mmCIF file of C-alpha atoms in Angstrom:
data_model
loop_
_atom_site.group_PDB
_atom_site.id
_atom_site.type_symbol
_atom_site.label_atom_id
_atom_site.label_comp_id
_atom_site.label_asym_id
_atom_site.label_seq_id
_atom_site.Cartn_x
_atom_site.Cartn_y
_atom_site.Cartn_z
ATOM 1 C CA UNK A 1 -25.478 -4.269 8.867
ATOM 2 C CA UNK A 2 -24.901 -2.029 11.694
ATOM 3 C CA UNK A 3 -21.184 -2.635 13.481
ATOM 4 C CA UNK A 4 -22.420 -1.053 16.851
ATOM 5 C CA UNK A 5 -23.206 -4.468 18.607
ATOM 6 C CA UNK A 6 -19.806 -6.103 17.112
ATOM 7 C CA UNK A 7 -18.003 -2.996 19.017
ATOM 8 C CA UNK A 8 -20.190 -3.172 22.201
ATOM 9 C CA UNK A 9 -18.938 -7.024 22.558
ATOM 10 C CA UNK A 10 -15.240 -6.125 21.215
ATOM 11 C CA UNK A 11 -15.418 -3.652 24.370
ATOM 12 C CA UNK A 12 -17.094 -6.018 26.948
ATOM 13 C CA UNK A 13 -14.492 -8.804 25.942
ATOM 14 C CA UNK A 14 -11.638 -6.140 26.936
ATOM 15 C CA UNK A 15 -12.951 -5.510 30.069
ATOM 16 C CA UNK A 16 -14.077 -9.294 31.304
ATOM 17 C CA UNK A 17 -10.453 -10.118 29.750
ATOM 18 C CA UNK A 18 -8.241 -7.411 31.303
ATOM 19 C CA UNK A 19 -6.823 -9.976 33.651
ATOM 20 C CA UNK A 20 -5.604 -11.690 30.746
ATOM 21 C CA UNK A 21 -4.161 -9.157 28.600
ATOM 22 C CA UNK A 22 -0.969 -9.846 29.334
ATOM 23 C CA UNK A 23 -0.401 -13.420 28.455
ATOM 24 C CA UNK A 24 0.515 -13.061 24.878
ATOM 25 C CA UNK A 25 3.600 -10.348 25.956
ATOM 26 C CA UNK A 26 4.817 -13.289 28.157
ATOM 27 C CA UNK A 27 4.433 -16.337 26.077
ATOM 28 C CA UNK A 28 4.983 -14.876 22.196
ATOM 29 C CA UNK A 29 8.732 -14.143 21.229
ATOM 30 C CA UNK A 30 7.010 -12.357 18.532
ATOM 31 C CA UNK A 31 5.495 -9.632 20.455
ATOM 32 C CA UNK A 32 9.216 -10.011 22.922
ATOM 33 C CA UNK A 33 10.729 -8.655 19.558
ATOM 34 C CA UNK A 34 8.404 -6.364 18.523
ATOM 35 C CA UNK A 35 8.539 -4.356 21.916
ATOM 36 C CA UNK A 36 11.870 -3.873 21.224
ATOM 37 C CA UNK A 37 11.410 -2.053 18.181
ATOM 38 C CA UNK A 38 10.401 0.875 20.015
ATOM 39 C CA UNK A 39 13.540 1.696 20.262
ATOM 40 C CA UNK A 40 14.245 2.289 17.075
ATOM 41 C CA UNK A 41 11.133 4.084 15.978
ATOM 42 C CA UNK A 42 10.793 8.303 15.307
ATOM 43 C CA UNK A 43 9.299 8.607 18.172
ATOM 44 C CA UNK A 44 9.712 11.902 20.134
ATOM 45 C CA UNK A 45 7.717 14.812 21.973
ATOM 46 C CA UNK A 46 4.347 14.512 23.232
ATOM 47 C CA UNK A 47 3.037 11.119 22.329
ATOM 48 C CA UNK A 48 -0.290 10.272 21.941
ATOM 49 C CA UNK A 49 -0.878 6.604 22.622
ATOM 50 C CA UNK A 50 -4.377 5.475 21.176
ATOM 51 C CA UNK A 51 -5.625 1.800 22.932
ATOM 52 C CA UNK A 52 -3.003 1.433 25.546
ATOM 53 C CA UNK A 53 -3.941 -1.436 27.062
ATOM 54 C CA UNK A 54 -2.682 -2.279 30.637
ATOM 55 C CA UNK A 55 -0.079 -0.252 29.243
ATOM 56 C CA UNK A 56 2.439 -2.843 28.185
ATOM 57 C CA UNK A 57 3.660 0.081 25.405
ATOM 58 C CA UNK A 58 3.485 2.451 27.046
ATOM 59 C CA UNK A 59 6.515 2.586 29.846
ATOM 60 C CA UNK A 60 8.221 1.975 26.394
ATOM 61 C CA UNK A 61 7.231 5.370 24.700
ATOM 62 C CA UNK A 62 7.620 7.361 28.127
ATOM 63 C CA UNK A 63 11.163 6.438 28.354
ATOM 64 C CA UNK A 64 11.934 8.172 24.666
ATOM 65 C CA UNK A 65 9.053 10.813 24.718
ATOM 66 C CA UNK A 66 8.808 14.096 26.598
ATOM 67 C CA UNK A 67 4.773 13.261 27.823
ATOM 68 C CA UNK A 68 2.629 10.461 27.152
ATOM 69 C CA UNK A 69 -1.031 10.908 27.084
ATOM 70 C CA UNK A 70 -2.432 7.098 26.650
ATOM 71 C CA UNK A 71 -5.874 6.417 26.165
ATOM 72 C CA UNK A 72 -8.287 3.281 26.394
ATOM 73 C CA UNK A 73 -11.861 2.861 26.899
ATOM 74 C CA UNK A 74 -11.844 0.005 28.999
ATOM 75 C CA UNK A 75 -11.822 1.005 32.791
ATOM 76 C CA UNK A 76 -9.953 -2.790 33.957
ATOM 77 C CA UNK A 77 -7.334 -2.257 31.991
ATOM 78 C CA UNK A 78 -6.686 1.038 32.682
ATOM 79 C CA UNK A 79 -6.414 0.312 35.930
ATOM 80 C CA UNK A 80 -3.803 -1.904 35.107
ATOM 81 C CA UNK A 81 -1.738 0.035 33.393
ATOM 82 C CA UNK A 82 -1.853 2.655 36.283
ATOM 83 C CA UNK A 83 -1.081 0.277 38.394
ATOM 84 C CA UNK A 84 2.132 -0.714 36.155
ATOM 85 C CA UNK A 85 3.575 3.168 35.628
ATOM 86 C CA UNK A 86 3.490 5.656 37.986
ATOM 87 C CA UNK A 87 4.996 8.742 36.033
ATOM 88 C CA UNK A 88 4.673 11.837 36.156
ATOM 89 C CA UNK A 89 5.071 12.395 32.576
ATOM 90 C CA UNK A 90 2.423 9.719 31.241
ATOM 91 C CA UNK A 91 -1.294 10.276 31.577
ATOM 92 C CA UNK A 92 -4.327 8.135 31.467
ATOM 93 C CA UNK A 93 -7.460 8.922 29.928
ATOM 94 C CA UNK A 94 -10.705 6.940 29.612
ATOM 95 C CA UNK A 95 -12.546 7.496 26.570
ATOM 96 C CA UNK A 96 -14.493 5.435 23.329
ATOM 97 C CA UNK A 97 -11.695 6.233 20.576
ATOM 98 C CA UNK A 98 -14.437 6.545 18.479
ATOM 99 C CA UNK A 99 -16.226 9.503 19.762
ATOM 100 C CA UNK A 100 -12.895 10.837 21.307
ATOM 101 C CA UNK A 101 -11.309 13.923 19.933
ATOM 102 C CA UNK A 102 -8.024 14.744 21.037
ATOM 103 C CA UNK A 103 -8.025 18.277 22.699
ATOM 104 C CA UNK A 104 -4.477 19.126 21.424
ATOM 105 C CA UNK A 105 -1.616 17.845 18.638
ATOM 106 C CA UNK A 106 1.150 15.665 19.605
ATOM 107 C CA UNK A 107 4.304 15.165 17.667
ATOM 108 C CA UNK A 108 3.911 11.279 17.770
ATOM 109 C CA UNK A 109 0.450 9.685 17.626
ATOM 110 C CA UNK A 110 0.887 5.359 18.280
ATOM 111 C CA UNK A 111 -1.135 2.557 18.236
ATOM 112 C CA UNK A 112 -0.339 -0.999 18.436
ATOM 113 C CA UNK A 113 -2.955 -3.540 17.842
ATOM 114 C CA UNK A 114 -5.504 -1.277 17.658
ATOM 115 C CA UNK A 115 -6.095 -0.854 13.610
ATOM 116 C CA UNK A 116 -7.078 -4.071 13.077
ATOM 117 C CA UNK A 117 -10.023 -3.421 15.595
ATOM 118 C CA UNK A 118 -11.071 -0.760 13.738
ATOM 119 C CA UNK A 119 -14.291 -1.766 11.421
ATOM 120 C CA UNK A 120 -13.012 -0.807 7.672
ATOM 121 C CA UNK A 121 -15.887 1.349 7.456
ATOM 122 C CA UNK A 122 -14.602 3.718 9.985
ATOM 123 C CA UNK A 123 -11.319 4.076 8.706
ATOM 124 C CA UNK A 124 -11.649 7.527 7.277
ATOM 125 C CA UNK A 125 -12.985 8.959 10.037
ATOM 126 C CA UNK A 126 -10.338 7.277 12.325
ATOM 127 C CA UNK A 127 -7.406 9.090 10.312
ATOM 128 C CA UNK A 128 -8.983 11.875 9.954
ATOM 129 C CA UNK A 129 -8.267 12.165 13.910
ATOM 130 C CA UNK A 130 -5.327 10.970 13.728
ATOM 131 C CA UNK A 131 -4.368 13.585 11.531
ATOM 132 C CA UNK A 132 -6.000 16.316 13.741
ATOM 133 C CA UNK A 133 -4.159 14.869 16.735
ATOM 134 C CA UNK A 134 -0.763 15.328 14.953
ATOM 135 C CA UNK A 135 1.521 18.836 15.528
ATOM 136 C CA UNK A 136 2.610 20.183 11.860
ATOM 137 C CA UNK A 137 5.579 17.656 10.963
ATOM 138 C CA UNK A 138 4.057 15.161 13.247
ATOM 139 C CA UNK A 139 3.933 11.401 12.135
ATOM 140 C CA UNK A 140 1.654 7.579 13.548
ATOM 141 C CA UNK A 141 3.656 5.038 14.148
ATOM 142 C CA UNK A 142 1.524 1.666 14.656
ATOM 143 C CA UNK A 143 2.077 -1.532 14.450
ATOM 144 C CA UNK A 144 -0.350 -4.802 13.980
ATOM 145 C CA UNK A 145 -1.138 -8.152 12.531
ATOM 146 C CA UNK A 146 -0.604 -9.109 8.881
ATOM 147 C CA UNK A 147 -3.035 -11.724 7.074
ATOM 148 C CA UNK A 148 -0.832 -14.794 8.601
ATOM 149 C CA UNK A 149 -2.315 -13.952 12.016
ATOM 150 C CA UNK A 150 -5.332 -15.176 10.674
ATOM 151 C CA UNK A 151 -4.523 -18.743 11.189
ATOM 152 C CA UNK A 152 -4.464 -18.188 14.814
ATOM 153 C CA UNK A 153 -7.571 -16.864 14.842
ATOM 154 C CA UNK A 154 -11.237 -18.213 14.846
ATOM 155 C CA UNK A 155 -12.497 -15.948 11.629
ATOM 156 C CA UNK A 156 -16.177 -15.154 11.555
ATOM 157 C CA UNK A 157 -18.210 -14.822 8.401
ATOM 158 C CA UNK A 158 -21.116 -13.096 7.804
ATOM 159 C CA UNK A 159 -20.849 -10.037 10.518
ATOM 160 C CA UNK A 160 -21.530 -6.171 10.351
ATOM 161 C CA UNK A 161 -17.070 -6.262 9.840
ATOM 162 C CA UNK A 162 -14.284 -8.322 9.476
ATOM 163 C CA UNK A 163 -14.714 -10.296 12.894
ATOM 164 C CA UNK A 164 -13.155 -13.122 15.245
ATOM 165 C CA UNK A 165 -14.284 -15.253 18.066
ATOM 166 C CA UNK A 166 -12.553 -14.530 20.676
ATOM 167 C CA UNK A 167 -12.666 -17.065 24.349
ATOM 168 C CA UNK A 168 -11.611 -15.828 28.001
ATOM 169 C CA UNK A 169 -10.772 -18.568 30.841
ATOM 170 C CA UNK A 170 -14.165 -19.205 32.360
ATOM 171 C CA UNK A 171 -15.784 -19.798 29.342
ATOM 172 C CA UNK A 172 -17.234 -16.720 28.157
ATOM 173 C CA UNK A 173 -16.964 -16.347 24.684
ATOM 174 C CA UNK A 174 -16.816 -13.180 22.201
ATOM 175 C CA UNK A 175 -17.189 -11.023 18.630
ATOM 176 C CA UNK A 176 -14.519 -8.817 18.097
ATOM 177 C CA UNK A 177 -13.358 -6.639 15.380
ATOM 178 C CA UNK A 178 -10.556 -8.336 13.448
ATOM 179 C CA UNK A 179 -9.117 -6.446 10.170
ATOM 180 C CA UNK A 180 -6.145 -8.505 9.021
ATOM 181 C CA UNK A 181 -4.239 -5.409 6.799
ATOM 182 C CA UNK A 182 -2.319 -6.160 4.278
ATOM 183 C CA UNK A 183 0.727 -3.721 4.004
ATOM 184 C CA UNK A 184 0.281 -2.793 0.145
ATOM 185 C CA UNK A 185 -3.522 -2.555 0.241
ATOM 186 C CA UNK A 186 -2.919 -0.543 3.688
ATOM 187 C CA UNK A 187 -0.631 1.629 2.360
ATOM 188 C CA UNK A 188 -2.437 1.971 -0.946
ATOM 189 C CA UNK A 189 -5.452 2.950 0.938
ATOM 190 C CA UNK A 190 -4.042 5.536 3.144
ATOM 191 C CA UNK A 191 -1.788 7.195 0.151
ATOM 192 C CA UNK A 192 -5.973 7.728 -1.386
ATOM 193 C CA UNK A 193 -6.639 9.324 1.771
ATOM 194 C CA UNK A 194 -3.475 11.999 1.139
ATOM 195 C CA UNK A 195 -0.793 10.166 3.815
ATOM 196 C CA UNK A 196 2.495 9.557 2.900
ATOM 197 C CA UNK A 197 3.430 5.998 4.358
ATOM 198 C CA UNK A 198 5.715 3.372 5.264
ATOM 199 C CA UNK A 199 5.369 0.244 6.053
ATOM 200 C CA UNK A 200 7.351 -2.841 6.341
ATOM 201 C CA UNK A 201 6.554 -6.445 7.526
ATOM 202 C CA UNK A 202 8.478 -8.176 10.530
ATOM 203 C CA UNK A 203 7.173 -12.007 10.791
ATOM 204 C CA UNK A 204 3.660 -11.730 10.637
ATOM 205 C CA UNK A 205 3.135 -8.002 11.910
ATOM 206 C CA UNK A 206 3.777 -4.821 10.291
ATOM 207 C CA UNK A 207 5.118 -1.528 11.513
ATOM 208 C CA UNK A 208 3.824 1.580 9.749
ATOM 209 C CA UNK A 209 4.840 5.083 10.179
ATOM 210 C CA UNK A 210 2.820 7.796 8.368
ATOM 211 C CA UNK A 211 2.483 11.145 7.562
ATOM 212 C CA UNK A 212 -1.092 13.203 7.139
ATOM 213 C CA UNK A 213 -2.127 15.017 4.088
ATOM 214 C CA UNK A 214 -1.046 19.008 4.345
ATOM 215 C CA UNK A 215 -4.970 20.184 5.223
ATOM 216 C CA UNK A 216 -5.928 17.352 7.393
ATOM 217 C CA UNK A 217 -9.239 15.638 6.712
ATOM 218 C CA UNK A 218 -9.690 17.264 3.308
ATOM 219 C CA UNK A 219 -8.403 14.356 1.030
ATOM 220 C CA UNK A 220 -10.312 11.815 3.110
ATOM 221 C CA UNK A 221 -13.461 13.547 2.632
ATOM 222 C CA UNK A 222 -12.773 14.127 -1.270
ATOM 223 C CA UNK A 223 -12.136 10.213 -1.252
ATOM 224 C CA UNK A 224 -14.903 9.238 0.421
ATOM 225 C CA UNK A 225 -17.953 11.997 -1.322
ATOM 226 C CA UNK A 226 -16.528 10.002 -4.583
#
């Protein structure tokens, strides 16, 4: 089954939701906690934020990185997150992360909540540009749910991906891509695909921070021709 349609509504939801993005930051200690982690993450240079959001990161990484470039494909959130930092060191770009290539390396690429949106057969293709958006010594840092989220979400079966039903205030209802990683599988799966990782649990996220294979691109492709 083809994952395009599941992505089309994972996009539309993001844009008829954008007023409501923000209500999780506000009412979940959780994500209180985990937005405080920043701080003590490597993360330094130019940054390269992947699915910003209305940008609720991304004031974070500005005040430890030299630039921020943050990208999202959904215009109403975007405009939120303009709205929210005015910087002259932080720029927005609208793009589909999944046609996107980065024009230039960063020293940090991060991503938070974004992997799990990712359908698991476009995985090697995603770090493979993740890995050609990373300067030589360059590491991704991103953080997500763990498999306990699931109970707060309304799992699908039978779709093109791993998928949840997802409801906005007047009603509307929608598919989105939900991957619930496990760290050891995660971390399995990228060390097949040449990264050297790290990741460690905090309640019922994760926070990874990885490394790309020397030639980037060339294990994934050896992993997935086999």
């Amino acid at each position: 089954m083809d994952d395009d349609a599941l992505l089309a509504e994972q996009m539309a939801y993001y844009r008829a939701g954008a007023a409501e993005y923000d209500r999780p930051y506000a009412e979940y200690e959780g994500l209180q906690r985990l937005l405080a982690v920043v701080d003590d993450l490597p993360i330094a240079g130019d940054v390269l934020e992947l699915a910003c959001g209305t940008g609720q990161w991304t004031a974070l990484l500005a005040a430890r990185a030299h630039s921020v470039t943050a990208v999202d494909a959904a215009t109403e959130v975007l405009a939120l997150a303009r709205a929210r930092i005015a910087s002259p060191t932080v720029e927005f770009l609208e793009a589909d992360l999944f046609e996107w290539q980065p024009p230039r390396r960063y020293d940090t690429v991060f991503f938070a909540f974004w992997l799990s949106h990712v359908p698991p057969a476009r995985l090697p293709d995603f770090w493979n540009t993740v890995a050609a958006a990373l300067a030589p010594g360059g590491k991704a840092i991103f953080i997500d749910d763990g498999p306990a989220a699931a109970a707060y979400e309304e799992v699908l079966t039978n779709q093109p991906a791993p998928a949840a039903l997802r409801r906005l205030d007047d009603g509307s209802q929608y598919r989105i891509v939900k991957v619930f990683h496990d760290a050891q599988t995660l971390t399995d799966g990228l060390t097949a695909l040449g990264w050297s990782v790290r990741i460690r649990p905090m309640a019922g996220n994760f926070i990874g921070i990885a490394e790309p294979p020397a030639t980037p691109g060339q294990e994934a492709a050896t992993t997935t021709a086999s």
